Short mmCIF file of the C-alpha atoms (twelve columns), coordinates in Angstrom:
data_MODEL
# 
_entry.id   MODEL 
# 
loop_
_atom_site.group_PDB 
_atom_site.id 
_atom_site.type_symbol 
_atom_site.label_atom_id 
_atom_site.label_alt_id 
_atom_site.label_comp_id 
_atom_site.label_asym_id 
_atom_site.label_seq_id 
_atom_site.Cartn_x 
_atom_site.Cartn_y 
_atom_site.Cartn_z 
_atom_site.pdbx_PDB_model_num 
ATOM 1   C CA . UNK A 1   41.708 68.851 141.223 1 
ATOM 2   C CA . UNK A 2   38.953 70.711 142.312 1 
ATOM 3   C CA . UNK A 3   36.057 68.383 143.813 1 
ATOM 4   C CA . UNK A 4   33.720 71.712 142.083 1 
ATOM 5   C CA . UNK A 5   34.085 69.958 138.659 1 
ATOM 6   C CA . UNK A 6   32.758 66.640 139.395 1 
ATOM 7   C CA . UNK A 7   29.674 65.107 139.821 1 
ATOM 8   C CA . UNK A 8   31.395 62.136 141.586 1 
ATOM 9   C CA . UNK A 9   34.509 61.463 143.443 1 
ATOM 10  C CA . UNK A 10  35.559 57.703 143.959 1 
ATOM 11  C CA . UNK A 11  38.271 57.562 146.556 1 
ATOM 12  C CA . UNK A 12  40.249 54.183 145.866 1 
ATOM 13  C CA . UNK A 13  41.575 54.099 149.297 1 
ATOM 14  C CA . UNK A 14  38.168 52.968 150.552 1 
ATOM 15  C CA . UNK A 15  35.868 49.997 149.834 1 
ATOM 16  C CA . UNK A 16  32.288 49.714 148.779 1 
ATOM 17  C CA . UNK A 17  29.735 51.054 151.405 1 
ATOM 18  C CA . UNK A 18  25.995 51.319 151.460 1 
ATOM 19  C CA . UNK A 19  26.552 55.431 151.642 1 
ATOM 20  C CA . UNK A 20  28.820 55.067 148.437 1 
ATOM 21  C CA . UNK A 21  26.484 52.795 146.311 1 
ATOM 22  C CA . UNK A 22  23.648 55.793 147.348 1 
ATOM 23  C CA . UNK A 23  26.090 58.429 146.029 1 
ATOM 24  C CA . UNK A 24  26.580 56.755 142.928 1 
ATOM 25  C CA . UNK A 25  22.957 56.185 142.392 1 
ATOM 26  C CA . UNK A 26  22.226 59.589 143.133 1 
ATOM 27  C CA . UNK A 27  25.268 61.132 140.605 1 
ATOM 28  C CA . UNK A 28  23.704 58.628 137.818 1 
ATOM 29  C CA . UNK A 29  20.365 60.097 138.454 1 
ATOM 30  C CA . UNK A 30  21.477 63.949 138.209 1 
ATOM 31  C CA . UNK A 31  23.327 62.699 135.033 1 
ATOM 32  C CA . UNK A 32  19.961 61.222 133.728 1 
ATOM 33  C CA . UNK A 33  18.468 64.516 133.938 1 
ATOM 34  C CA . UNK A 34  21.533 66.854 132.944 1 
ATOM 35  C CA . UNK A 35  23.526 64.405 130.277 1 
ATOM 36  C CA . UNK A 36  26.634 64.505 131.363 1 
ATOM 37  C CA . UNK A 37  28.976 63.222 134.411 1 
ATOM 38  C CA . UNK A 38  32.280 63.837 135.095 1 
ATOM 39  C CA . UNK A 39  34.042 61.410 137.677 1 
ATOM 40  C CA . UNK A 40  36.919 61.814 139.815 1 
ATOM 41  C CA . UNK A 41  39.138 58.788 140.554 1 
ATOM 42  C CA . UNK A 42  42.120 58.313 142.457 1 
ATOM 43  C CA . UNK A 43  44.055 56.166 144.926 1 
ATOM 44  C CA . UNK A 44  44.290 52.340 145.680 1 
ATOM 45  C CA . UNK A 45  43.030 50.422 148.506 1 
ATOM 46  C CA . UNK A 46  45.521 48.851 151.498 1 
ATOM 47  C CA . UNK A 47  43.755 45.481 150.893 1 
ATOM 48  C CA . UNK A 48  40.456 43.484 150.554 1 
ATOM 49  C CA . UNK A 49  37.237 44.698 152.057 1 
ATOM 50  C CA . UNK A 50  37.221 43.458 155.669 1 
ATOM 51  C CA . UNK A 51  33.565 44.293 156.641 1 
ATOM 52  C CA . UNK A 52  31.647 44.057 153.415 1 
ATOM 53  C CA . UNK A 53  29.613 41.237 152.270 1 
ATOM 54  C CA . UNK A 54  28.623 39.472 148.991 1 
ATOM 55  C CA . UNK A 55  25.320 41.577 149.263 1 
ATOM 56  C CA . UNK A 56  26.951 44.634 149.521 1 
ATOM 57  C CA . UNK A 57  29.416 44.063 146.791 1 
ATOM 58  C CA . UNK A 58  26.404 43.139 144.542 1 
ATOM 59  C CA . UNK A 59  24.771 46.638 145.132 1 
ATOM 60  C CA . UNK A 60  28.276 47.997 144.574 1 
ATOM 61  C CA . UNK A 61  28.212 46.067 141.057 1 
ATOM 62  C CA . UNK A 62  24.714 47.028 140.158 1 
ATOM 63  C CA . UNK A 63  25.608 50.933 140.754 1 
ATOM 64  C CA . UNK A 64  28.557 50.536 138.407 1 
ATOM 65  C CA . UNK A 65  26.452 48.597 135.756 1 
ATOM 66  C CA . UNK A 66  23.951 51.755 136.023 1 
ATOM 67  C CA . UNK A 67  26.894 54.082 135.477 1 
ATOM 68  C CA . UNK A 68  28.116 52.073 132.400 1 
ATOM 69  C CA . UNK A 69  24.546 52.107 130.867 1 
ATOM 70  C CA . UNK A 70  23.526 55.769 131.495 1 
ATOM 71  C CA . UNK A 71  21.629 57.429 128.341 1 
ATOM 72  C CA . UNK A 72  24.563 60.039 129.256 1 
ATOM 73  C CA . UNK A 73  28.173 60.872 128.628 1 
ATOM 74  C CA . UNK A 74  30.681 60.138 131.166 1 
ATOM 75  C CA . UNK A 75  34.217 61.186 131.381 1 
ATOM 76  C CA . UNK A 76  36.493 60.429 134.051 1 
ATOM 77  C CA . UNK A 77  39.574 61.780 135.204 1 
ATOM 78  C CA . UNK A 78  42.128 59.624 136.933 1 
ATOM 79  C CA . UNK A 79  45.404 60.439 139.148 1 
ATOM 80  C CA . UNK A 80  48.553 58.959 140.589 1 
ATOM 81  C CA . UNK A 81  47.537 55.141 141.492 1 
ATOM 82  C CA . UNK A 82  43.979 53.890 140.507 1 
ATOM 83  C CA . UNK A 83  42.591 51.061 141.903 1 
ATOM 84  C CA . UNK A 84  39.760 48.595 143.737 1 
ATOM 85  C CA . UNK A 85  36.815 51.226 143.654 1 
ATOM 86  C CA . UNK A 86  38.401 54.079 141.426 1 
ATOM 87  C CA . UNK A 87  39.312 51.345 139.022 1 
ATOM 88  C CA . UNK A 88  35.918 49.866 138.884 1 
ATOM 89  C CA . UNK A 89  34.563 53.253 138.221 1 
ATOM 90  C CA . UNK A 90  37.370 54.476 135.857 1 
ATOM 91  C CA . UNK A 91  36.597 51.245 133.364 1 
ATOM 92  C CA . UNK A 92  32.818 52.004 133.598 1 
ATOM 93  C CA . UNK A 93  32.935 55.290 131.775 1 
ATOM 94  C CA . UNK A 94  33.018 56.581 128.147 1 
ATOM 95  C CA . UNK A 95  36.067 58.675 128.188 1 
ATOM 96  C CA . UNK A 96  38.929 58.208 130.456 1 
ATOM 97  C CA . UNK A 97  41.612 61.202 131.197 1 
ATOM 98  C CA . UNK A 98  44.545 60.558 133.233 1 
ATOM 99  C CA . UNK A 99  47.906 62.814 134.470 1 
ATOM 100 C CA . UNK A 100 51.127 61.079 133.228 1 
ATOM 101 C CA . UNK A 101 51.681 59.697 136.602 1 
ATOM 102 C CA . UNK A 102 48.553 57.772 136.543 1 
ATOM 103 C CA . UNK A 103 48.992 53.813 136.780 1 
ATOM 104 C CA . UNK A 104 46.187 51.251 137.016 1 
ATOM 105 C CA . UNK A 105 46.667 48.597 139.797 1 
ATOM 106 C CA . UNK A 106 44.766 45.497 140.540 1 
ATOM 107 C CA . UNK A 107 46.773 44.557 143.488 1 
ATOM 108 C CA . UNK A 108 48.578 47.468 144.919 1 
ATOM 109 C CA . UNK A 109 51.380 46.755 147.141 1 
ATOM 110 C CA . UNK A 110 51.382 43.052 146.919 1 
ATOM 111 C CA . UNK A 111 47.612 42.997 148.429 1 
ATOM 112 C CA . UNK A 112 45.628 40.210 147.514 1 
ATOM 113 C CA . UNK A 113 43.994 40.418 144.021 1 
ATOM 114 C CA . UNK A 114 40.256 41.313 144.992 1 
ATOM 115 C CA . UNK A 115 38.323 39.106 142.217 1 
ATOM 116 C CA . UNK A 116 36.017 41.807 141.183 1 
ATOM 117 C CA . UNK A 117 34.233 42.899 137.844 1 
ATOM 118 C CA . UNK A 118 37.356 45.066 137.148 1 
ATOM 119 C CA . UNK A 119 38.869 41.732 135.809 1 
ATOM 120 C CA . UNK A 120 36.392 41.154 133.624 1 
ATOM 121 C CA . UNK A 121 36.267 44.689 132.273 1 
ATOM 122 C CA . UNK A 122 39.965 44.678 131.806 1 
ATOM 123 C CA . UNK A 123 39.672 41.813 129.613 1 
ATOM 124 C CA . UNK A 124 36.528 42.664 127.814 1 
ATOM 125 C CA . UNK A 125 38.034 46.125 126.722 1 
ATOM 126 C CA . UNK A 126 41.821 45.250 126.624 1 
ATOM 127 C CA . UNK A 127 42.092 41.382 125.681 1 
ATOM 128 C CA . UNK A 128 43.370 38.626 127.772 1 
ATOM 129 C CA . UNK A 129 46.772 38.592 126.362 1 
ATOM 130 C CA . UNK A 130 47.630 42.367 126.918 1 
ATOM 131 C CA . UNK A 131 46.314 42.275 130.701 1 
ATOM 132 C CA . UNK A 132 47.612 38.814 131.366 1 
ATOM 133 C CA . UNK A 133 50.477 39.760 133.895 1 
ATOM 134 C CA . UNK A 134 48.108 42.853 135.383 1 
ATOM 135 C CA . UNK A 135 45.532 40.072 136.415 1 
ATOM 136 C CA . UNK A 136 47.707 37.468 137.298 1 
ATOM 137 C CA . UNK A 137 50.695 38.825 138.961 1 
ATOM 138 C CA . UNK A 138 49.382 42.265 140.008 1 
ATOM 139 C CA . UNK A 139 51.805 44.128 137.333 1 
ATOM 140 C CA . UNK A 140 50.553 47.664 137.267 1 
ATOM 141 C CA . UNK A 141 49.686 49.405 134.121 1 
ATOM 142 C CA . UNK A 142 51.197 52.933 133.440 1 
ATOM 143 C CA . UNK A 143 49.536 55.643 131.719 1 
ATOM 144 C CA . UNK A 144 50.972 55.186 128.548 1 
ATOM 145 C CA . UNK A 145 50.531 51.295 128.467 1 
ATOM 146 C CA . UNK A 146 46.748 52.142 129.319 1 
ATOM 147 C CA . UNK A 147 46.495 54.353 126.766 1 
ATOM 148 C CA . UNK A 148 48.025 51.774 124.052 1 
ATOM 149 C CA . UNK A 149 45.480 49.284 125.178 1 
ATOM 150 C CA . UNK A 150 42.500 51.793 125.097 1 
ATOM 151 C CA . UNK A 151 41.879 51.736 128.376 1 
ATOM 152 C CA . UNK A 152 42.592 55.353 128.939 1 
ATOM 153 C CA . UNK A 153 41.702 58.001 125.847 1 
ATOM 154 C CA . UNK A 154 43.780 60.985 126.864 1 
ATOM 155 C CA . UNK A 155 47.336 61.612 129.133 1 
ATOM 156 C CA . UNK A 156 47.297 65.226 130.027 1 
ATOM 157 C CA . UNK A 157 48.949 67.710 132.577 1 
ATOM 158 C CA . UNK A 158 45.838 69.743 132.454 1 
ATOM 159 C CA . UNK A 159 43.204 67.322 132.779 1 
ATOM 160 C CA . UNK A 160 40.470 69.891 133.551 1 
ATOM 161 C CA . UNK A 161 40.919 71.521 130.429 1 
ATOM 162 C CA . UNK A 162 40.505 68.503 128.887 1 
ATOM 163 C CA . UNK A 163 37.504 67.570 130.895 1 
ATOM 164 C CA . UNK A 164 36.124 70.743 129.818 1 
ATOM 165 C CA . UNK A 165 36.855 69.722 125.910 1 
ATOM 166 C CA . UNK A 166 35.314 66.733 126.551 1 
ATOM 167 C CA . UNK A 167 32.127 68.064 127.881 1 
ATOM 168 C CA . UNK A 168 31.530 70.661 125.511 1 
ATOM 169 C CA . UNK A 169 32.104 67.740 122.592 1 
ATOM 170 C CA . UNK A 170 29.582 65.400 124.462 1 
ATOM 171 C CA . UNK A 171 26.901 68.018 124.676 1 
ATOM 172 C CA . UNK A 172 24.982 66.765 121.206 1 
ATOM 173 C CA . UNK A 173 25.923 62.905 122.007 1 
ATOM 174 C CA . UNK A 174 24.009 62.227 124.863 1 
ATOM 175 C CA . UNK A 175 20.327 60.638 125.388 1 
ATOM 176 C CA . UNK A 176 18.934 57.435 124.611 1 
ATOM 177 C CA . UNK A 177 20.583 56.838 121.528 1 
ATOM 178 C CA . UNK A 178 23.823 56.872 123.111 1 
ATOM 179 C CA . UNK A 179 22.950 54.317 125.700 1 
ATOM 180 C CA . UNK A 180 21.820 52.291 122.617 1 
ATOM 181 C CA . UNK A 181 24.906 52.443 120.685 1 
ATOM 182 C CA . UNK A 182 27.035 51.770 123.812 1 
ATOM 183 C CA . UNK A 183 24.915 48.619 124.342 1 
ATOM 184 C CA . UNK A 184 25.247 47.325 120.793 1 
ATOM 185 C CA . UNK A 185 29.153 48.130 121.557 1 
ATOM 186 C CA . UNK A 186 29.041 46.063 124.318 1 
ATOM 187 C CA . UNK A 187 27.371 43.229 122.932 1 
ATOM 188 C CA . UNK A 188 29.675 42.781 119.985 1 
ATOM 189 C CA . UNK A 189 31.995 41.390 122.363 1 
ATOM 190 C CA . UNK A 190 30.092 39.224 124.196 1 
ATOM 191 C CA . UNK A 191 27.388 37.635 121.915 1 
ATOM 192 C CA . UNK A 192 27.190 36.009 118.461 1 
ATOM 193 C CA . UNK A 193 26.119 37.887 115.105 1 
ATOM 194 C CA . UNK A 194 23.033 35.822 115.029 1 
ATOM 195 C CA . UNK A 195 21.858 37.467 118.809 1 
ATOM 196 C CA . UNK A 196 23.414 40.842 117.869 1 
ATOM 197 C CA . UNK A 197 21.156 41.279 114.701 1 
ATOM 198 C CA . UNK A 198 18.054 41.743 115.947 1 
ATOM 199 C CA . UNK A 199 19.099 44.472 118.228 1 
ATOM 200 C CA . UNK A 200 21.125 46.356 115.779 1 
ATOM 201 C CA . UNK A 201 18.110 45.992 113.256 1 
ATOM 202 C CA . UNK A 202 16.007 47.590 115.647 1 
ATOM 203 C CA . UNK A 203 18.238 50.445 116.218 1 
ATOM 204 C CA . UNK A 204 18.609 50.968 112.441 1 
ATOM 205 C CA . UNK A 205 14.681 51.209 112.365 1 
ATOM 206 C CA . UNK A 206 14.440 53.662 115.286 1 
ATOM 207 C CA . UNK A 207 16.824 55.833 113.221 1 
ATOM 208 C CA . UNK A 208 15.504 55.446 110.158 1 
ATOM 209 C CA . UNK A 209 12.359 56.539 111.677 1 
ATOM 210 C CA . UNK A 210 13.738 59.510 113.378 1 
ATOM 211 C CA . UNK A 211 15.270 60.556 110.127 1 
ATOM 212 C CA . UNK A 212 12.021 60.359 108.003 1 
ATOM 213 C CA . UNK A 213 10.157 62.449 111.070 1 
ATOM 214 C CA . UNK A 214 12.730 64.993 110.747 1 
ATOM 215 C CA . UNK A 215 12.574 65.567 107.044 1 
ATOM 216 C CA . UNK A 216 8.856  65.286 107.030 1 
ATOM 217 C CA . UNK A 217 8.922  68.722 109.449 1 
# 
């Protein structure tokens, strides 16, 4: 896949570094201006990070959280085995395209499982039971299985064409309203009805005000 089509490329054979954190932050800043970010993800690590520390891992997770909360549509294209930081980035995007040979791996080649936030996102997005064997025993998820679980949105032999289609359909769906809807969706899986109600009412009020303002013009 040509790198010119992507605003961010994540090579899962590596590990979090200060440079990578800055790269993700820069891509997020550009997406905030442009309203769209395409992310290429591929490869798996050959083991747990050897030289990182918890402070760096925390910075990496904060960068992913920014990616996950962007006021912009994010689309990832996955190919081949995807694990480590590549899996992290994939699970933080809105729409996920994959080639037929893609597989998601949390412990590639029998390596020790890295207890990062990818485990949290897998359970939050697919439920505990469907990914139990993946998390506990490192069983890879094929593209077809990941699609059935909702972890992928599309499998195609022409990912760049699918990316172009996704970019076109996202043209009118980015901005603050997208970020609000995404946050409400994520909150629904983790907080009570009573806690969520205030945020939903505030979002409804904002929408009603916008509709009223548009009708008055």
